[in-house]
Structure formats: structure tokens, C-alpha cells
mmCIF file of C-alpha atoms in Angstrom:
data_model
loop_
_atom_site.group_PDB
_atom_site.id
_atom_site.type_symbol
_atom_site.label_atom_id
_atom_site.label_comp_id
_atom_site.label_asym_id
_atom_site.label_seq_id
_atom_site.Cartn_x
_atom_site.Cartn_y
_atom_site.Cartn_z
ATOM 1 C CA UNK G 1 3.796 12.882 -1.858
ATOM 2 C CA UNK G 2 1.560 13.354 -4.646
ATOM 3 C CA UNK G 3 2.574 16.951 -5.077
ATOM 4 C CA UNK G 4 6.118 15.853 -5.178
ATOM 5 C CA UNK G 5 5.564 13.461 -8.060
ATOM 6 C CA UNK G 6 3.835 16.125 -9.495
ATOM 7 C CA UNK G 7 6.526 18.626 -9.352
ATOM 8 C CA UNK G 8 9.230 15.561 -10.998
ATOM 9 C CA UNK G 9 6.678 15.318 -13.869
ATOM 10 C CA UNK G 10 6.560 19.030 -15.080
ATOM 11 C CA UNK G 11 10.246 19.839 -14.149
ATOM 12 C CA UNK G 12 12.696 16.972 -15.411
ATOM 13 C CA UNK G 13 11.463 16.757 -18.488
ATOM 14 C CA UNK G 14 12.082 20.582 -18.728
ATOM 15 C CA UNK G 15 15.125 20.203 -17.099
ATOM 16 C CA UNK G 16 17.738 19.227 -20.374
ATOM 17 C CA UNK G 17 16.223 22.993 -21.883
ATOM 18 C CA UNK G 18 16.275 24.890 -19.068
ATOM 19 C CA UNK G 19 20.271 24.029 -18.313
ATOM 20 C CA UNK G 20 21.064 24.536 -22.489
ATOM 21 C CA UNK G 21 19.304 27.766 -22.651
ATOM 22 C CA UNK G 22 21.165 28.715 -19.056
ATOM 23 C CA UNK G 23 24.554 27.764 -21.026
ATOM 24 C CA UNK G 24 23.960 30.068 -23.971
ATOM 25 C CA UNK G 25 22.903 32.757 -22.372
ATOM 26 C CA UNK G 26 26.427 32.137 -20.030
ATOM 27 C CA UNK G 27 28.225 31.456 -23.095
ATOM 28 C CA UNK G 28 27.369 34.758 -24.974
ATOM 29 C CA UNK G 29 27.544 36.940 -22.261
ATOM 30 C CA UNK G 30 31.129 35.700 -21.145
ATOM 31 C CA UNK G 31 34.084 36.608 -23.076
ATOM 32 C CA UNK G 32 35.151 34.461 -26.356
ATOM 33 C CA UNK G 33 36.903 31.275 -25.434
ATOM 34 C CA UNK G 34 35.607 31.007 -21.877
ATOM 35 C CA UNK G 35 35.204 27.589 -22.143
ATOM 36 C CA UNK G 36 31.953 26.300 -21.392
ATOM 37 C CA UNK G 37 30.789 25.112 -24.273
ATOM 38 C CA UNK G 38 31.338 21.166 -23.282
ATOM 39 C CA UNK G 39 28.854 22.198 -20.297
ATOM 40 C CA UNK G 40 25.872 21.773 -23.267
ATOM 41 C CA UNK G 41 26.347 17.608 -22.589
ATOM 42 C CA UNK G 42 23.960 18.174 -19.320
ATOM 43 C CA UNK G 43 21.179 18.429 -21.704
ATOM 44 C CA UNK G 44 21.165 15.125 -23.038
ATOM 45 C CA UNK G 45 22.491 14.056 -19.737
ATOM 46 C CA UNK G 46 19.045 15.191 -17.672
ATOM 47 C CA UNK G 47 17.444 13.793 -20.712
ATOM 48 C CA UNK G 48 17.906 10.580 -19.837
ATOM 49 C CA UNK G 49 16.282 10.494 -16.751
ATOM 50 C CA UNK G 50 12.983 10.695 -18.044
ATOM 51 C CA UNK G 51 11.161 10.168 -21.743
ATOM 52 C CA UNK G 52 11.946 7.875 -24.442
ATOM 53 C CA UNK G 53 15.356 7.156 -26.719
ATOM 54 C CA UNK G 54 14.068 9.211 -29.775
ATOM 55 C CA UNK G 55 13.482 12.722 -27.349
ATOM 56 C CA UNK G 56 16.813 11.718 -25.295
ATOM 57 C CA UNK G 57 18.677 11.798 -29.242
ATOM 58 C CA UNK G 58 16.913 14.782 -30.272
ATOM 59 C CA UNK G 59 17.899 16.906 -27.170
ATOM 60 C CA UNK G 60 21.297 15.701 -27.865
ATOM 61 C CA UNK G 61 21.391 16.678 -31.439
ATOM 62 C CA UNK G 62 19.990 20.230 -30.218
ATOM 63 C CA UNK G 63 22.922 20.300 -27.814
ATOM 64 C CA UNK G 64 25.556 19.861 -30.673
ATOM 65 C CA UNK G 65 24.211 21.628 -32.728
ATOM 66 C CA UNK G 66 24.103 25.006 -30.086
ATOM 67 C CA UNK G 67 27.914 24.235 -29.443
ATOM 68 C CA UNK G 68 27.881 24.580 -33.568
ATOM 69 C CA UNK G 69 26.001 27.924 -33.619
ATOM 70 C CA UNK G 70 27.537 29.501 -30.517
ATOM 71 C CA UNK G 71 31.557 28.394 -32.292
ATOM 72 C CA UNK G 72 30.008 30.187 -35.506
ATOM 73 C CA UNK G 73 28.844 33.595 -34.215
ATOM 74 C CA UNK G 74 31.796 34.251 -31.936
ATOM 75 C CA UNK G 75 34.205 33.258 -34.440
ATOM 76 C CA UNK G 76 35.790 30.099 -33.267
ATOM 77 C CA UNK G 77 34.577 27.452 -35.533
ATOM 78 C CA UNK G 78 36.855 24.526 -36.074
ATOM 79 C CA UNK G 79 39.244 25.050 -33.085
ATOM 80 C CA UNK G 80 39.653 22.291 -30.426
ATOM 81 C CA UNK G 81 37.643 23.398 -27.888
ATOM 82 C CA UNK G 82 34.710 22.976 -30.513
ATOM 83 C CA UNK G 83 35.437 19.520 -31.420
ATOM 84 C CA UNK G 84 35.868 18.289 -27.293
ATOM 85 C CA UNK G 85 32.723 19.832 -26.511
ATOM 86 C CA UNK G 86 31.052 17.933 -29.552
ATOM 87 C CA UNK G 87 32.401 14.926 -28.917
ATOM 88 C CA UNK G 88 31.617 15.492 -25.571
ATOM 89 C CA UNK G 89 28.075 16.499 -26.103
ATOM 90 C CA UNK G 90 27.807 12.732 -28.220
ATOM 91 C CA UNK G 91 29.304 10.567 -25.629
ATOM 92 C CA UNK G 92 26.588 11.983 -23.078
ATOM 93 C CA UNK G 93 24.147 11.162 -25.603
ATOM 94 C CA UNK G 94 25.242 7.811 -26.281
ATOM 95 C CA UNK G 95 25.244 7.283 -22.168
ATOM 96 C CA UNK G 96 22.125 8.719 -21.853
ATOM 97 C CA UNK G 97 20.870 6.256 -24.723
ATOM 98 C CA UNK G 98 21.744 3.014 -22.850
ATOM 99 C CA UNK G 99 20.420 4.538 -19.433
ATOM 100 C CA UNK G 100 17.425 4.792 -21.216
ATOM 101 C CA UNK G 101 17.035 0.964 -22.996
ATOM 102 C CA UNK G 102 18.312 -0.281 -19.240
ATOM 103 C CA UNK G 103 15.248 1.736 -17.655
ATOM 104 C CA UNK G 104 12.935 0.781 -20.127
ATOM 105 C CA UNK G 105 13.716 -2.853 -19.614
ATOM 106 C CA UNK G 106 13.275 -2.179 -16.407
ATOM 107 C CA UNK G 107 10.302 -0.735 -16.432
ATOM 108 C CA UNK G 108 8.588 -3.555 -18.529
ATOM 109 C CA UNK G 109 9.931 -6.005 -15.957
ATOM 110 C CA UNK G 110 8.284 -4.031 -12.944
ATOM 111 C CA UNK G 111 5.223 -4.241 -15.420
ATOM 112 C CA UNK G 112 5.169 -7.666 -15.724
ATOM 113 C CA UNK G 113 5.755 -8.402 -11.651
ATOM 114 C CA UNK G 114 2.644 -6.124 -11.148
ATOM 115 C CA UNK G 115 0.768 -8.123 -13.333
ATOM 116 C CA UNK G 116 1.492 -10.969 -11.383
ATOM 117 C CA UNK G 117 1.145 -9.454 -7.998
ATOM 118 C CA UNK G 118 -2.405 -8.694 -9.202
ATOM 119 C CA UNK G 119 -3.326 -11.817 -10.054
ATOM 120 C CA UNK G 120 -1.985 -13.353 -6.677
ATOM 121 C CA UNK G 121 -4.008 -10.468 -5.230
ATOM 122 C CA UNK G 122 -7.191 -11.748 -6.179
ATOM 123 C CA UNK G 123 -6.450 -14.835 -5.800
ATOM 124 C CA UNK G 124 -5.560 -14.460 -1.819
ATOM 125 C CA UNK G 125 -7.568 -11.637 -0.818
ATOM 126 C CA UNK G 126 -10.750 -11.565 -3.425
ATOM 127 C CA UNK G 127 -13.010 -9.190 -2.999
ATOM 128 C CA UNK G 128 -15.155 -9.331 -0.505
ATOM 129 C CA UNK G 129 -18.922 -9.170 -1.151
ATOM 130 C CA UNK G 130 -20.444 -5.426 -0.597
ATOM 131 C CA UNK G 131 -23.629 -7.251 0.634
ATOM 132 C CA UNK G 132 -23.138 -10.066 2.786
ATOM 133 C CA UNK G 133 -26.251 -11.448 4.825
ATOM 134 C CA UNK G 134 -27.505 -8.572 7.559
ATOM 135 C CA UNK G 135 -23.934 -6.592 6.178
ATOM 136 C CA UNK G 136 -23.004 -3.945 4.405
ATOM 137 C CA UNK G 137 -19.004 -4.502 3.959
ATOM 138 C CA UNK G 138 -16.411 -2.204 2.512
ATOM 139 C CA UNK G 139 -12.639 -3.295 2.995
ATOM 140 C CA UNK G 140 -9.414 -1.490 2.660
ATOM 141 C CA UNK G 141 -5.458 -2.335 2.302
ATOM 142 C CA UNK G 142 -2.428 -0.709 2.315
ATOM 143 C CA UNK G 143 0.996 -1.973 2.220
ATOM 144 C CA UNK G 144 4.048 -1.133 3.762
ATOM 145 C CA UNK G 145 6.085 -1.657 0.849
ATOM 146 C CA UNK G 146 6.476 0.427 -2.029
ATOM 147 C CA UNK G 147 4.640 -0.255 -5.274
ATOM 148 C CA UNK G 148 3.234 -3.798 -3.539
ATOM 149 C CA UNK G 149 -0.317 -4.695 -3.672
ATOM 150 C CA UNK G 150 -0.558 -7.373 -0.785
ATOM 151 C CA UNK G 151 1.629 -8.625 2.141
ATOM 152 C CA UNK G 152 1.154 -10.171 5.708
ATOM 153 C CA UNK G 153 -2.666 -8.986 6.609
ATOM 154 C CA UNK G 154 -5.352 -10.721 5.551
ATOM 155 C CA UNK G 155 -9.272 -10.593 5.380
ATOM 156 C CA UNK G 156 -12.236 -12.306 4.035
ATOM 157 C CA UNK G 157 -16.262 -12.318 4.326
ATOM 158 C CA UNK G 158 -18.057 -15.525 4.207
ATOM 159 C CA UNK G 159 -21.648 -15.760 4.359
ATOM 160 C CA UNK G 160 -22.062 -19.301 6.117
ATOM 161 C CA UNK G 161 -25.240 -21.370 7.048
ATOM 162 C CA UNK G 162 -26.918 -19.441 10.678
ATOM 163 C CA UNK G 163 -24.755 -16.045 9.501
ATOM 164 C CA UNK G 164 -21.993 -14.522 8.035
ATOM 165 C CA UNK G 165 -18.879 -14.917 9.264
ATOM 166 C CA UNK G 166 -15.254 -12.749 8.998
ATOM 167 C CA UNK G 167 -11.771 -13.145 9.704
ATOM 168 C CA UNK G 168 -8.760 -10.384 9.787
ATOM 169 C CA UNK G 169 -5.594 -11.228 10.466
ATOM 170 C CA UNK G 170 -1.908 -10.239 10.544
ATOM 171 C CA UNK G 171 1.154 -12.856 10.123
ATOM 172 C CA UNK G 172 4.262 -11.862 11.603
ATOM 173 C CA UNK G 173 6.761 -10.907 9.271
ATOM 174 C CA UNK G 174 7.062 -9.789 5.712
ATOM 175 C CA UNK G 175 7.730 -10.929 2.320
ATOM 176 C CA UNK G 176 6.928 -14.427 0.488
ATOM 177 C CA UNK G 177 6.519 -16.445 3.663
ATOM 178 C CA UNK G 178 3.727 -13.846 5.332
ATOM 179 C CA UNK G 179 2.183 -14.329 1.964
ATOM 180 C CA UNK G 180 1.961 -17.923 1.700
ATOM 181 C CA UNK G 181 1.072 -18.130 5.595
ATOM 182 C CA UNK G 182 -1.835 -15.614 4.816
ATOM 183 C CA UNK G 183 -3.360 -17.792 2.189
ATOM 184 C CA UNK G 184 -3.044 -21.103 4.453
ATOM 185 C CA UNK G 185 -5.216 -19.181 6.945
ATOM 186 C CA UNK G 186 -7.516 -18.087 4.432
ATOM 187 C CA UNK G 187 -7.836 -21.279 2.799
ATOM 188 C CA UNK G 188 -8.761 -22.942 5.876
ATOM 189 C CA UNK G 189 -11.269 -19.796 7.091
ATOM 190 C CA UNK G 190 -12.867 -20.289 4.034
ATOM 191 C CA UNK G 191 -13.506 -23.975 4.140
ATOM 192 C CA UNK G 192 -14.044 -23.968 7.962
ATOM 193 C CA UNK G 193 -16.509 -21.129 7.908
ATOM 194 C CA UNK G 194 -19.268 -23.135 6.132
ATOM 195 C CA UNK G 195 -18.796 -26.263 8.620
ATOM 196 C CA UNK G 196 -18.465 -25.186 11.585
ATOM 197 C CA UNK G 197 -21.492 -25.009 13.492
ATOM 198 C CA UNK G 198 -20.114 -22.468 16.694
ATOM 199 C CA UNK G 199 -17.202 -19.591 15.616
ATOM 200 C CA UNK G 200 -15.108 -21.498 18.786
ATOM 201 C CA UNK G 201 -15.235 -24.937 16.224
ATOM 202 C CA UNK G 202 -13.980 -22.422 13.365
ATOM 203 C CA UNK G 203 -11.306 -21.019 15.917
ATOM 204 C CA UNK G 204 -10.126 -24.535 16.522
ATOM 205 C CA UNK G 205 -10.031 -25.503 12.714
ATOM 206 C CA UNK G 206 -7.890 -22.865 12.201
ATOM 207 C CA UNK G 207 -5.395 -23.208 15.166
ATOM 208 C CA UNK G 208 -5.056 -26.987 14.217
ATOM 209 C CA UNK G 209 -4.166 -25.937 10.700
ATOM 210 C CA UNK G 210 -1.448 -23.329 11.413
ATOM 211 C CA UNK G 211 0.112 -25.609 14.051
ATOM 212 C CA UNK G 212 0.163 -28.365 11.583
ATOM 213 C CA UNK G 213 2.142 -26.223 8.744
ATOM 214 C CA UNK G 214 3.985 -23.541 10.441
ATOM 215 C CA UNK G 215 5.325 -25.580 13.790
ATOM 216 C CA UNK G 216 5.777 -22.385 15.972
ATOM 217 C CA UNK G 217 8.072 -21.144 13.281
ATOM 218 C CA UNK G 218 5.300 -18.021 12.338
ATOM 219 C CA UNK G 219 2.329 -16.932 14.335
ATOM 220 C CA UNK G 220 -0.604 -14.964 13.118
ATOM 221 C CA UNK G 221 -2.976 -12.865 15.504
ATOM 222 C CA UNK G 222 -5.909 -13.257 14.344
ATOM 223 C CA UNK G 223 -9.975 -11.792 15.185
ATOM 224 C CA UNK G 224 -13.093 -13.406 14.053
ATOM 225 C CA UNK G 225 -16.550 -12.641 13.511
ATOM 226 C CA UNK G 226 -19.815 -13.777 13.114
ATOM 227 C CA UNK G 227 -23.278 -12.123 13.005
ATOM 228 C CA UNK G 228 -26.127 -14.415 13.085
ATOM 229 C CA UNK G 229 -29.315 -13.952 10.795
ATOM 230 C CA UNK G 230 -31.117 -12.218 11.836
ATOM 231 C CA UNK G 231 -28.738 -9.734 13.704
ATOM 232 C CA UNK G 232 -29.160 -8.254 17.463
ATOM 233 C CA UNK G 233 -25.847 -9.069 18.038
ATOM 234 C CA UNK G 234 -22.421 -10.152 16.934
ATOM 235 C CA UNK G 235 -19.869 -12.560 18.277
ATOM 236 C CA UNK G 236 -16.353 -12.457 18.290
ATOM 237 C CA UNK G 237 -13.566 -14.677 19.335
ATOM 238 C CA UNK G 238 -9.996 -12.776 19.326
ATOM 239 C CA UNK G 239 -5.995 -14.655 18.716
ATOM 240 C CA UNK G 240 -4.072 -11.961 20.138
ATOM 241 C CA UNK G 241 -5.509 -9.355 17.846
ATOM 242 C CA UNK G 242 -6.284 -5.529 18.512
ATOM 243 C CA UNK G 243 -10.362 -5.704 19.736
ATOM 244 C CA UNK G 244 -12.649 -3.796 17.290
ATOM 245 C CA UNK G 245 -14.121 -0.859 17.091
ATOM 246 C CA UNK G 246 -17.778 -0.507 17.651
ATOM 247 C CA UNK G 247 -19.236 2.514 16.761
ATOM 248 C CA UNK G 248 -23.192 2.912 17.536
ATOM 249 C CA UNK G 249 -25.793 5.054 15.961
ATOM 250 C CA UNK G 250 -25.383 7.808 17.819
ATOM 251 C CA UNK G 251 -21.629 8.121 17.583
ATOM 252 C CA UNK G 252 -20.324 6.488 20.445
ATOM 253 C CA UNK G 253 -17.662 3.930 20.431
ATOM 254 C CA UNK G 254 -16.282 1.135 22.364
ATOM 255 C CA UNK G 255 -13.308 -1.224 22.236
ATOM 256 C CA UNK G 256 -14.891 -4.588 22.908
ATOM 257 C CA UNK G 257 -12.383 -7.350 24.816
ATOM 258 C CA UNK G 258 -12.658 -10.852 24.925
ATOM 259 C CA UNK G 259 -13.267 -12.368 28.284
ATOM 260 C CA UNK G 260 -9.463 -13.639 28.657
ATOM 261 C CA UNK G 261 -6.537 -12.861 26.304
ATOM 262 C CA UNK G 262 -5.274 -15.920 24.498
ATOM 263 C CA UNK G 263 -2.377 -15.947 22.277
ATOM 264 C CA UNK G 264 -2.286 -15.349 18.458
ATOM 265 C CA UNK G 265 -2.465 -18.702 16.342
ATOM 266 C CA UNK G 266 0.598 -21.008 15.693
ATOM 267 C CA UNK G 267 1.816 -20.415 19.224
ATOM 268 C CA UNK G 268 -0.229 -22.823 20.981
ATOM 269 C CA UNK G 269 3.095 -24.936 21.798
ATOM 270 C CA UNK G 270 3.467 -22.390 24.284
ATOM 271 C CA UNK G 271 0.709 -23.172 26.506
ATOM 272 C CA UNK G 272 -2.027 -20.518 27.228
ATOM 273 C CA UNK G 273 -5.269 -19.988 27.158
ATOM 274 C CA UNK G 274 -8.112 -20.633 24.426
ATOM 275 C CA UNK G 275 -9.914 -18.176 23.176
ATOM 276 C CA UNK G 276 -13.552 -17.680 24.532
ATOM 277 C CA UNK G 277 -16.819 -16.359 22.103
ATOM 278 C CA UNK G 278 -17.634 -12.850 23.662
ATOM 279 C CA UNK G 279 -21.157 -11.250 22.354
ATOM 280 C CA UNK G 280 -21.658 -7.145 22.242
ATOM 281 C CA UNK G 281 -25.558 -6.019 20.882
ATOM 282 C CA UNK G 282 -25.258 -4.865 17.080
ATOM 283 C CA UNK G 283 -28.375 -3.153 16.262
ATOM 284 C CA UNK G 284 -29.566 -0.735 13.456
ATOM 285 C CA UNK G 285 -27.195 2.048 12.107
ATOM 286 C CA UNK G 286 -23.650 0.183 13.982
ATOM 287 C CA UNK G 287 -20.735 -0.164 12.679
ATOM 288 C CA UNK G 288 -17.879 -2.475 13.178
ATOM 289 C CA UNK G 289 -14.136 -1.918 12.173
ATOM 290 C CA UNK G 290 -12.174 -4.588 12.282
ATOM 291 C CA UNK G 291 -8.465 -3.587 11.636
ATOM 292 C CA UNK G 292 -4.850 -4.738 11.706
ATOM 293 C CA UNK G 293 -1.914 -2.936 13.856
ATOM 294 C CA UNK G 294 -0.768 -1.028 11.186
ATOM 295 C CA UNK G 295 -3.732 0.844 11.683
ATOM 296 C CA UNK G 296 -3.644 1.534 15.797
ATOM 297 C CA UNK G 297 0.112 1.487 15.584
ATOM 298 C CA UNK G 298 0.502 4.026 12.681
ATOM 299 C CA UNK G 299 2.788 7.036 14.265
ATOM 300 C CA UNK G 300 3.049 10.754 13.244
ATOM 301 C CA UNK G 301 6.306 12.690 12.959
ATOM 302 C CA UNK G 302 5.943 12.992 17.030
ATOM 303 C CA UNK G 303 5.753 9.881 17.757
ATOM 304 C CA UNK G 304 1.741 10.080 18.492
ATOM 305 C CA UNK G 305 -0.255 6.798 17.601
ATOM 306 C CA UNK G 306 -3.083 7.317 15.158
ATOM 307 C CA UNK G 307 -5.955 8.200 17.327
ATOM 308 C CA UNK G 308 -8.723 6.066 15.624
ATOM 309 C CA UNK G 309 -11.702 6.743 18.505
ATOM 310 C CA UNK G 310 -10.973 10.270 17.314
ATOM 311 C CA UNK G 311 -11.952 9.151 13.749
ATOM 312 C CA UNK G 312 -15.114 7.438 13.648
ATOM 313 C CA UNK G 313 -16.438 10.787 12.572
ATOM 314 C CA UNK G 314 -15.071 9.665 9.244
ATOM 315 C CA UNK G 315 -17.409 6.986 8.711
ATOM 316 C CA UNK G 316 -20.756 9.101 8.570
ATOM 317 C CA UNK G 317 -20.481 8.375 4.695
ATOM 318 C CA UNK G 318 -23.505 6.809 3.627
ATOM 319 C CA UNK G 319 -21.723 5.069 1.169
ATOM 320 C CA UNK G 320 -19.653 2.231 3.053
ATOM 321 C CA UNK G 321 -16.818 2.215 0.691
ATOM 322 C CA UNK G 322 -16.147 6.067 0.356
ATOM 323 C CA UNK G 323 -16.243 6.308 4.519
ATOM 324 C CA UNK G 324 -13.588 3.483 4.586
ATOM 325 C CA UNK G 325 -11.570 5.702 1.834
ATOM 326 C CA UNK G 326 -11.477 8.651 4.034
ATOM 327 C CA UNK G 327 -10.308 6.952 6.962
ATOM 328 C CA UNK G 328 -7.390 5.446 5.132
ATOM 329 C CA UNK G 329 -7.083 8.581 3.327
ATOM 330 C CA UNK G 330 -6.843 10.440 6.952
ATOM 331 C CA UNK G 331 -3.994 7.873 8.066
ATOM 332 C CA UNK G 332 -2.116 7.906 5.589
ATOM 333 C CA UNK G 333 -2.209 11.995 6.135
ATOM 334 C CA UNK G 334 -1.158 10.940 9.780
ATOM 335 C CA UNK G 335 1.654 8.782 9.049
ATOM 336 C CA UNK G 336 3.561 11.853 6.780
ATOM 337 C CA UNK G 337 4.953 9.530 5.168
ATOM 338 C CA UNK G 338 5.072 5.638 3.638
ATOM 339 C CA UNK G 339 3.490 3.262 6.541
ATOM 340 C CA UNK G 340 6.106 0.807 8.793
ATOM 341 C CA UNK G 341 3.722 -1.772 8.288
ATOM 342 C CA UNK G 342 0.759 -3.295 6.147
ATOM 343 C CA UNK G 343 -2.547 -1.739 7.618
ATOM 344 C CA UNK G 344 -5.876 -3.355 6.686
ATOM 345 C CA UNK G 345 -9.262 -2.375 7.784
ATOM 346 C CA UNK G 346 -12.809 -3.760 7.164
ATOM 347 C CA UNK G 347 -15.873 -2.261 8.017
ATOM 348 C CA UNK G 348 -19.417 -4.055 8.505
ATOM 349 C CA UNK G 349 -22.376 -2.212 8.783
ATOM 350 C CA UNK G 350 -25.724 -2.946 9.698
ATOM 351 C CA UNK G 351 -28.387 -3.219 6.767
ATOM 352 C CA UNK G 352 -30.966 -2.220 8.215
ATOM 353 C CA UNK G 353 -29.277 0.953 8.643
#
């Protein structure tokens, strides 16, 4: 992909001189009167596509003023196929002049809806400490949809009285709603986490809350986490959510599950189970990834899932944030393409490491 932009940037702009010089050498190697004089108009036609108004009226003042030069040395100055292909050669320009104010407009107005994608960025999902209690923690997001900086997953750090505590999540479907459904579920993680004594009280502060506003319209599977100080272990209770990966000191890795499966938050209408607190030993030098589906579920052009276990090798990076890079550099790779669907991944690392 980025070679592809790459290629765009060095050859359009090259483009409206490379098809004027093609029509002059065509139009003095053909016989007088051939006729392809209007053809100069594709210059300030491909200009256009890229650059500002000033080059797009310069190319097209080049272009007449070839047709001009090429009617003068073959000796056909003033006849009517001189004038069309002027004429021509203008109206292109002109054309080319308004695409250009339309995609400069529009370029200022994708501007100014970045700018406020930003902002709602770090306002939903703010950075999450690098240091957080006996944690290291480096984070990563990547959305589905092009040029969009957040969208239906979610994460967040908290470093609560006892331990620090984490949440990822992923809201079913896209768009505004997923959005505002991510930040009620943040809002109430983050007020929960420091009042909740036991991560089963959290997990019921936050089921209560998405019941209350989204009435089994949305559900959100959901996986949280808390390692006590002090560390030895770490606790996690799981709505519906893909388990972690655990990967120990010496490279090995295991898939954790909860006890029973219950079903992702906002369903609870439905019956079910409740979640139960399962603990797995988290000592020196282990790592946890906590991801969303659009990481397990990412496909290859065969069809083959992203095989994460395969990966962990990827996070020998000493640097927490740079290991988390290459393994969403390495999926992206995998996918060949843009993702189906938001993929978010947090790692925590032992600080004792």
C-alpha cells in the first residue's frame, strides 16, 4: 500500500508532461494536418488531479501554447483546426480549475473532521499510562475504516486502590452508535474501577450500566483485568470476549478460559450465566495481550486466520511499545489489505521484568 501511494506521488504529477511531450513527438512525426493537436487538453486535464490551481493554469498555458508552436513550424497557423484545439485546450483548463477549488474544499473539510476525530480520540480512548502499578503497558489500534482514528473497540488502564485494573472491549457494530456505546462503557470502567472492591463488583457495575442505556438493543463483549500489588498473579473475568494471551518468560503461551462462558454485556435479558473471576500466576518477564477479534479474526488472501500463538516471537522487544508495533505491523502484512474490522491490542508486562 505504501509503495502504491508512493508510485501516485512521483507519477501523476508527471503525468500532464509526459502525455504533451508524447503528443509532439506524435504530432511532428505524423504528416501535416493529422489532427491531433486538440489531444494537448490531457495535459491540463491530468493536471487537475493533483497540485494546486496556479500549476493546473500553467500546464494549461504550456499546452496552448505547444498547439501554437507545433501550427507555426508546420505551416498551419490560423486555420480551424488551430483555433478548436485552443479552445479546446482552455475549456480543459477551466474544468480542471474548478476540479481543483472542489478538491481543495474538500480537502480542508476532511481536515477539519480529522481534527475533530482527534479530539474525540483522546477524549474516549486517552492514553493509557506506560507505567501503571506492577505494569509496563503499551496499547495499539487500528480501524477498519479508512482515514478513521477510533470506532467500536475500546481500552483503558486504571490503576485502582489493591491494583491496577484493565478493560478491552468490542461493541457490536460500527459508526456513531459503537462510538457513543464505547464511551458509556468506559465512563463507567473508569468510575467503577476505583470503587469496587472485587473485579466481579466492577463486572456488575458495568452490566447494570449497559442494560440500563442500551436495553438489548447493542451488546459489547467485553474482558477485564486486574493485577493486585504486589503481583504473583492476575485475575480476569471475561463477557464473551476472546481469552488472552499469556506468554511466559521462556516463550511459552497459553490461552487462559474462564471457568464458564457467560455472555457479552447488554444481553443479560437473555438469561445466562455470570461471569466468574478466574486467576492464572503472572510472574517476572510475562506478558499479557489482551486483544479484540479483529485481531484473531484477521484473514489472509486464503482465507487463513492470523495465527497470533505463532507471533509472540514479536514481542521480545525490550521496549513495550516498539514489540506491540511489530505485531500490528505483522497483521496488517497478514491481512494484504485494509482490515474487515477495528483490531485493538494491549499488552501488560511485568515490571520486574
Amino acid at each position: 500500500m505504501r509503495q502504491t501511494k508512493g508510485l501516485d506521488g512521483r507519477v501523476l504529477p508527471a503525468l500532464p508532461y509526459c502525455v504533451m511531450a508524447l503528443v509532439v513527438v506524435t504530432e511532428v512525426l505524423t504528416p501535416t494536418g493529422f489532427g491531433l493537436l486538440p489531444l494537448m487538453s490531457l495535459g491540463p486535464a491530468f493536471a487537475g488531479l493533483v497540485g494546486s490551481k496556479r500549476r493546473t493554469a500553467r500546464i494549461g498555458a504550456v499546452a496552448a501554447l505547444l498547439c501554437v508552436v507545433l501550427a507555426a513550424s508546420d505551416g498551419t497557423l490560423g486555420r480551424r483546426r488551430v483555433y478548436i484545439a485552443v479552445v479546446s485546450v482552455a475549456g480543459v483548463t477551466a474544468a480542471g480549475l474548478l476540479a481543483v477549488a472542489l478538491r481543495e474544499r474538500r480537502d480542508a473539510e476532511l481536515a477539519s473532521v480529522r481534527s475533530i476525530a482527534e479530539v474525540a480520540q483522546r477524549v474516549l480512548l486517552r492514553p493509557v499510562p506506560r507505567v501503571a502499578g506492577e505494569l509496563r503497558v503499551a496499547v495499539s489500534y487500528t480501524s477498519a475504516v479508512a482515514q478513521a482514528r477510533i470506532g467500536g473497540d475500546l481500552y483503558e488502564v486504571v490503576v485502582a486502590p489493591g491494583g491496577t485494573r484493565a478493560v478491552i472491549g468490542d461493541v457490536q457494530g460500527k459508526g456513531l452508535e459503537a462510538v457513543e456505546t464505547a464511551a458509556l462503557v468506559l465512563g463507567a470502567f473508569r468510575e467503577a474501577a476505583h470503587d469496587e472492591p472485587e473485579l466481579a463488583g466492577l463486572g456488575g457495575r458495568l452490566a447494570r450500566a449497559v442494560d440500563r442505556e442500551l436495553e438489548g438493543e447493542r451488546f459489547v463483549s467485553a474482558l477485564l483485568v486486574e493485577v493486585p500489588t504486589g503481583g504473583g498473579a492476575v485475575t480476569f473475568l471475561n463477557f464473551g470476549h476472546p481469552p488472552p494471551l499469556i506468554v511466559r518468560a521462556d516463550g511459552t503461551t497459553l490461552f487462559p478460559e474462564p471457568p464458564r462462558y457467560a455472555l457479552p454485556l447488554g444481553l443479560s435479558e437473555h438469561g445466562g450465566d455470570q461471569p466468574l473471576p478466574y486467576t492464572v500466576g503472572f510472574a517476572p518477564g510475562d506478558q499479557i495481550l489482551l486483544y479484540t477479534d479483529g485481531v484473531s479474526e484477521t484473514r489472509d488472501g486464503a482465507g487463513d486466520f492470523y495465527p497470533l500463538a505463532e507471533r509472540v516471537s514479536l514481542l521480545k522487544d525490550p521496549d513495550a511499545e516498539a514489540a506491540i508495533e511489530r505485531l500490528r505491523t505483522d497483521l496488517v502484512d497478514h491481512a494484504t489489505g485494509p482490515l474487515h474490522d477495528d483490531a485493538a491490542m494491549l499488552l501488560l508486562r511485568h515490571r520486574e521484568a
